[in-house]
Coordinates of C-alpha atoms in Angstrom, one line a residue:
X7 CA 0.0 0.0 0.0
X8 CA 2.3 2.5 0.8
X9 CA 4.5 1.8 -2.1
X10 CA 1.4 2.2 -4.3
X11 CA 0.6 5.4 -2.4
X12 CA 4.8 7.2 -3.2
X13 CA 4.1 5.8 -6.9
X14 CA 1.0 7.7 -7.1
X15 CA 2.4 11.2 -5.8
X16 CA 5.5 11.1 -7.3
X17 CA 4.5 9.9 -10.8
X18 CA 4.2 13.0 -11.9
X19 CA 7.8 14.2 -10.7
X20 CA 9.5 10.8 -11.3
X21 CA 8.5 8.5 -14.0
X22 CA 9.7 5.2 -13.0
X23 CA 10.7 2.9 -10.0
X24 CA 6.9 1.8 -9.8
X25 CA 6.1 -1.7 -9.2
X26 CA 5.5 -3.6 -12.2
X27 CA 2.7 -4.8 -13.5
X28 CA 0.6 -7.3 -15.8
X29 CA -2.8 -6.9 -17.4
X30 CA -4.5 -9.2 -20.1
X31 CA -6.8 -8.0 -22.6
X32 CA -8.6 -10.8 -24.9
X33 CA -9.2 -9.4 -28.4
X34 CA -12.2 -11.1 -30.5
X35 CA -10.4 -13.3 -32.7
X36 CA -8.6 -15.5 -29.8
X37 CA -5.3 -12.5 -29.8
X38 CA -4.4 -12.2 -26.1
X39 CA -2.3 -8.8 -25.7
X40 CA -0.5 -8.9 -22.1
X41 CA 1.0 -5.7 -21.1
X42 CA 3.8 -6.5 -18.5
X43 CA 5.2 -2.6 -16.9
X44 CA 8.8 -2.5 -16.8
X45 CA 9.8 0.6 -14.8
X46 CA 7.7 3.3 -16.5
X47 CA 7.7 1.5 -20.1
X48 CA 5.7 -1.2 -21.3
X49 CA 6.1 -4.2 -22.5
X50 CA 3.5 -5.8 -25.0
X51 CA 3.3 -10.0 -25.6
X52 CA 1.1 -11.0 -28.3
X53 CA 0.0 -14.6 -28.1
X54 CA -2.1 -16.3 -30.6
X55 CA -2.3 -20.1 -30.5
X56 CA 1.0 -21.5 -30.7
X57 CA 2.5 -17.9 -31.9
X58 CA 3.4 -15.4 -29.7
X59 CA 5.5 -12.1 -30.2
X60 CA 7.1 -9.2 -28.2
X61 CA 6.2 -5.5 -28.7
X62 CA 8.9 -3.7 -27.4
X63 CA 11.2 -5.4 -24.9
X64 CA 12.2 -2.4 -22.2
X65 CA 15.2 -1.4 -20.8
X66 CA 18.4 -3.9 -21.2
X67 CA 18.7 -4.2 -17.4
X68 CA 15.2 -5.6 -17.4
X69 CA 15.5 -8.1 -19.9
X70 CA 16.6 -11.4 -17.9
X71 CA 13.5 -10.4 -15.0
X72 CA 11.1 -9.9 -18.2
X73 CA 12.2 -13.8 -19.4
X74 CA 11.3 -14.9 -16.1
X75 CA 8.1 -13.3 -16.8
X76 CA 7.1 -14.7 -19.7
X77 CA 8.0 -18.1 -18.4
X78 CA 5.8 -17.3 -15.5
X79 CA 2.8 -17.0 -18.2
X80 CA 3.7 -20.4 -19.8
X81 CA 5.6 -18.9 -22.9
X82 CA 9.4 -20.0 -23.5
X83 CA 11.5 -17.2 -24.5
X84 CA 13.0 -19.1 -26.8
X85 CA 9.8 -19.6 -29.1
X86 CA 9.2 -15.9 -29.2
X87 CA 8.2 -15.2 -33.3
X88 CA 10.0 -12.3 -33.0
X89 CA 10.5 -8.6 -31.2
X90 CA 8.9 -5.5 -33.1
X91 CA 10.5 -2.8 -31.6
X92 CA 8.2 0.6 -32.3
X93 CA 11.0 2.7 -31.9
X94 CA 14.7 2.9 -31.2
X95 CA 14.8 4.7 -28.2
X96 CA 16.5 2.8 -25.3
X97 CA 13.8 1.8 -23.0
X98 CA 11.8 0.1 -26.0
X99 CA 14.9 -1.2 -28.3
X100 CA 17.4 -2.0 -25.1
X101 CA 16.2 -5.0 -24.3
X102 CA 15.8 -6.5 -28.2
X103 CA 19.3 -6.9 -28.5
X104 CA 19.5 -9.6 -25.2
X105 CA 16.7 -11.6 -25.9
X106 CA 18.5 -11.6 -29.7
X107 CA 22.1 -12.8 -28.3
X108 CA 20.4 -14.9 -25.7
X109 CA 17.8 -16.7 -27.8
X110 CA 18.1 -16.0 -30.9
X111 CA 15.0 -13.8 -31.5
X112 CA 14.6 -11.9 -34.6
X113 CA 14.2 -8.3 -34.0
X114 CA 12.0 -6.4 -36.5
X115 CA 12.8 -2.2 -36.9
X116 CA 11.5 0.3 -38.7
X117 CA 13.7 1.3 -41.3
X118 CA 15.1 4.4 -40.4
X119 CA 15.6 3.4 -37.2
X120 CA 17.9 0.8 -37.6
X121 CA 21.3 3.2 -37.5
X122 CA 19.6 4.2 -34.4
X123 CA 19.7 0.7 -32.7
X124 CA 23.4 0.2 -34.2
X125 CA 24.3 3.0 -32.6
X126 CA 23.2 2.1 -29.0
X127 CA 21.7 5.6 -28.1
X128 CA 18.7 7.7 -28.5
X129 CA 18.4 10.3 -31.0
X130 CA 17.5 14.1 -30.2
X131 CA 14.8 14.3 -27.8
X132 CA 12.0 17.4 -28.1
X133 CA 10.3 17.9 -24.3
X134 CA 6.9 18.8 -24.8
X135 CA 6.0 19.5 -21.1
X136 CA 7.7 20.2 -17.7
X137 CA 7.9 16.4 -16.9
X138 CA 9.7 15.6 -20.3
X139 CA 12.3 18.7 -19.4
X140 CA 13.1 17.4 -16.1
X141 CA 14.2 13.7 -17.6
X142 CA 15.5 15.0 -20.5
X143 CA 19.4 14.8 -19.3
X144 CA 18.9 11.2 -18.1
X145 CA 16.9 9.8 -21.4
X146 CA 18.9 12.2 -23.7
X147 CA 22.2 10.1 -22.0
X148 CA 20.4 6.8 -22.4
X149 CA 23.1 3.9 -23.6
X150 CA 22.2 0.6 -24.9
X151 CA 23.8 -2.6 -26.1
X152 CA 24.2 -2.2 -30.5
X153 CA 21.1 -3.9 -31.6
X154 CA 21.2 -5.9 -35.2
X155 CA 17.5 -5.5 -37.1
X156 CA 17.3 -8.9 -38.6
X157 CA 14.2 -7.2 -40.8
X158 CA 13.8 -3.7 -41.0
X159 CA 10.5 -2.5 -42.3
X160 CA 10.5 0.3 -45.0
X161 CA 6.3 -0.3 -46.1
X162 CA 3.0 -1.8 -44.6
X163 CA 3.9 -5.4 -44.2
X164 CA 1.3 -8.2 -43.5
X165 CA 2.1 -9.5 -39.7
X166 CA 1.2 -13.2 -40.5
X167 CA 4.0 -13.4 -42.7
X168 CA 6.6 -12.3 -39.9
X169 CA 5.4 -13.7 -36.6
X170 CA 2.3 -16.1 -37.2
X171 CA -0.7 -13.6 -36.0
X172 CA -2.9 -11.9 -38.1
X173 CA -2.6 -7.8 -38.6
X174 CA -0.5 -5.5 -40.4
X175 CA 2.9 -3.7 -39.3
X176 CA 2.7 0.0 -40.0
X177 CA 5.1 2.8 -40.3
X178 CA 4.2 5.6 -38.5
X179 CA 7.1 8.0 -38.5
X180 CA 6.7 11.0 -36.0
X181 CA 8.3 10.2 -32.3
X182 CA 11.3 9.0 -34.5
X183 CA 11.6 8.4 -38.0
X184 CA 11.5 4.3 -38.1
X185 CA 8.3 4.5 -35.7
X186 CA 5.9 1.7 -36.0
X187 CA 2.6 0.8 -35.3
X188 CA 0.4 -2.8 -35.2
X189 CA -2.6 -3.1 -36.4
X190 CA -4.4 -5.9 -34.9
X191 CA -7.9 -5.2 -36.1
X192 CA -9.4 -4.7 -33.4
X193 CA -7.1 -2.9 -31.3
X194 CA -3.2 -1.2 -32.2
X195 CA 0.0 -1.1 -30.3
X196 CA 1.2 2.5 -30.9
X197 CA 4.8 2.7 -29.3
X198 CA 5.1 6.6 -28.4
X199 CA 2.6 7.8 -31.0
X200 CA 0.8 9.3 -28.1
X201 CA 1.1 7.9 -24.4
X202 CA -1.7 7.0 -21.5
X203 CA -2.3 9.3 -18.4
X204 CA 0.0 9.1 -15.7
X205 CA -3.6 9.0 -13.9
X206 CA -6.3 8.0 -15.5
X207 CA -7.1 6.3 -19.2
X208 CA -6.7 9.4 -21.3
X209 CA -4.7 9.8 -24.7
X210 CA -2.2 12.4 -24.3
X211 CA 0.8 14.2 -25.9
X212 CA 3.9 11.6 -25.8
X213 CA 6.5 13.6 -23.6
X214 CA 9.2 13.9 -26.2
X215 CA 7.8 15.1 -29.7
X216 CA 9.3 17.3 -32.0
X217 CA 6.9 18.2 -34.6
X218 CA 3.6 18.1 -32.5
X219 CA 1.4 19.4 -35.5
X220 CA 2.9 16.6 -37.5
X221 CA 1.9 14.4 -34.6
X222 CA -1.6 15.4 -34.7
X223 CA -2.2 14.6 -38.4
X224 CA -0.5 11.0 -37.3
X225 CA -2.8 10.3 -35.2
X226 CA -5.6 11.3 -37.1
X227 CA -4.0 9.0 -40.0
X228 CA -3.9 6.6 -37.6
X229 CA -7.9 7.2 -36.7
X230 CA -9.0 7.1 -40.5
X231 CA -6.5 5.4 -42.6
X232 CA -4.3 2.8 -40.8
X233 CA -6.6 1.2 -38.3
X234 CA -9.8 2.5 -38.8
X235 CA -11.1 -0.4 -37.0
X236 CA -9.7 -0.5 -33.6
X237 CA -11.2 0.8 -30.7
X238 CA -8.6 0.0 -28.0
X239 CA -4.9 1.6 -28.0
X240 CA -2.4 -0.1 -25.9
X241 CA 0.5 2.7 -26.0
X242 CA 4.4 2.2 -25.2
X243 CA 3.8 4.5 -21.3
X244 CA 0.4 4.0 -19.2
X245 CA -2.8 3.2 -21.0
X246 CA -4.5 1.3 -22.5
X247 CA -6.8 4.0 -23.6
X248 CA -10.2 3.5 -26.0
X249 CA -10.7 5.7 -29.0
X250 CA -13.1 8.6 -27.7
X251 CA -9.7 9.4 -25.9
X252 CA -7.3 9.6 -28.8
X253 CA -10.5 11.1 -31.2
X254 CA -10.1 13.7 -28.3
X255 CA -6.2 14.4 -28.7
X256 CA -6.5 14.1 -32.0
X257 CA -8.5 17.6 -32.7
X258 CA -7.0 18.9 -29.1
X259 CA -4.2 22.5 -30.0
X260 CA -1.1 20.7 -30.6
X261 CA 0.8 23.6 -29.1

């Protein structure tokens, strides 16, 4: 309890440190999305059947614990279909690269991304609020292990084809320029299109962006175009949130 009670008043001043967490969300046509919390970031598993696949894989210093995770949920690491990594910003590519020397695990990149990964550090990073500007020294400094994208995604690209589970794999350039999104129908894994509430379910402004008019019209892209569909968004930092919400950003002042 009291742990729970520091996270809530000091989310706002310190993102991170929380206790971790898992939630399971059943999609209509048998998908299962867990979201296991990492620190602050979130990890997405995707199981289907006999498939399952990773959606970002967190820091490297949480990879080994986030193994024992999925074992905990029945899945061997070592079966993973594959990591899609949204972005190639350390606490969503860092881990990739351990589950990729330890198991072999393909890792799947936006294209222009990938020099991002091979270089083991973020690229500039735009605060958009007084939170984002307070971390920005320690995510700005952010190292990681040199990643290898064994496929690096240029174009929409059918998702059966790459880890056994029905949807399509997106680019959605914006928070960096290799960012991707997954369309699963039903619902879509967004990375750091746009992020949940540090309190609360709502869709808000990612806190690093540095075109946020750009980021508007990708989200409403997102909305009409690439998955018209879905009405639940499972984003990269809180969430999930529902589509009123991101409708909602979407025509919100971008400044």
């Amino acid at each position: 309890m009291r742990l729970a009670l520091e996270c809530l008043l000091l989310a706002p001043l310190l993102i991170g440190a929380c206790a971790s967490a898992h939630t399971r969300v059943a999609l209509g046509d048998g998908t299962v999305v867990h979201t296991l919390r990492r620190t602050y970031n979130n990890v997405h598993l995707v199981v289907r059947g006999e498939s399952a696949f990773l959606v970002d894989a967190g820091l490297e210093s949480d990879a080994p614990a986030l193994a024992r995770e999925l074992r905990r949920l029945a899945i061997d690491p070592a079966r993973l279909r594959g990591i899609i990594v949204t972005h190639g910003h350390a606490d969503h590519a860092g881990g990739a690269g351990w589950f990729q020397r330890e198991y072999g695990t393909p890792v799947i990149v936006g294209a222009a991304d990938v020099g991002m990964l091979e270089r083991g550090r973020n690229d500039h990073l735009c605060p958009t609020d007084a939170t984002g500007r307070r971390q920005l020294q320690r995510h700005q400094s952010a190292q990681f292990s040199p990643v290898r994208a064994d496929v690096a995604v240029a174009q929409r690209r059918p998702l059966d084809a790459l880890v056994g589970i029905p949807g399509t794999l997106v680019p959605m350039p914006g928070h960096t320029a290799g960012s991707l999104v997954v369309d699963l129908g039903d619902a879509v894994l967004v990375g750091d299109t746009f992020r949940g509430g540090i309190l609360g379910h709502r869709a808000r402004t990612h806190f690093y962006m540095c075109d946020l008019a750009a980021n508007r019209a990708s989200i409403r892209k997102l909305l009409e175009d690439v998955a018209p569909r879905a009405q639940r968004y499972f984003t990269g930092h809180f969430g999930p949130v529902d589509r009123t919400s991101v409708e909602q950003l979407a025509a919100s002042d971008p400044r």
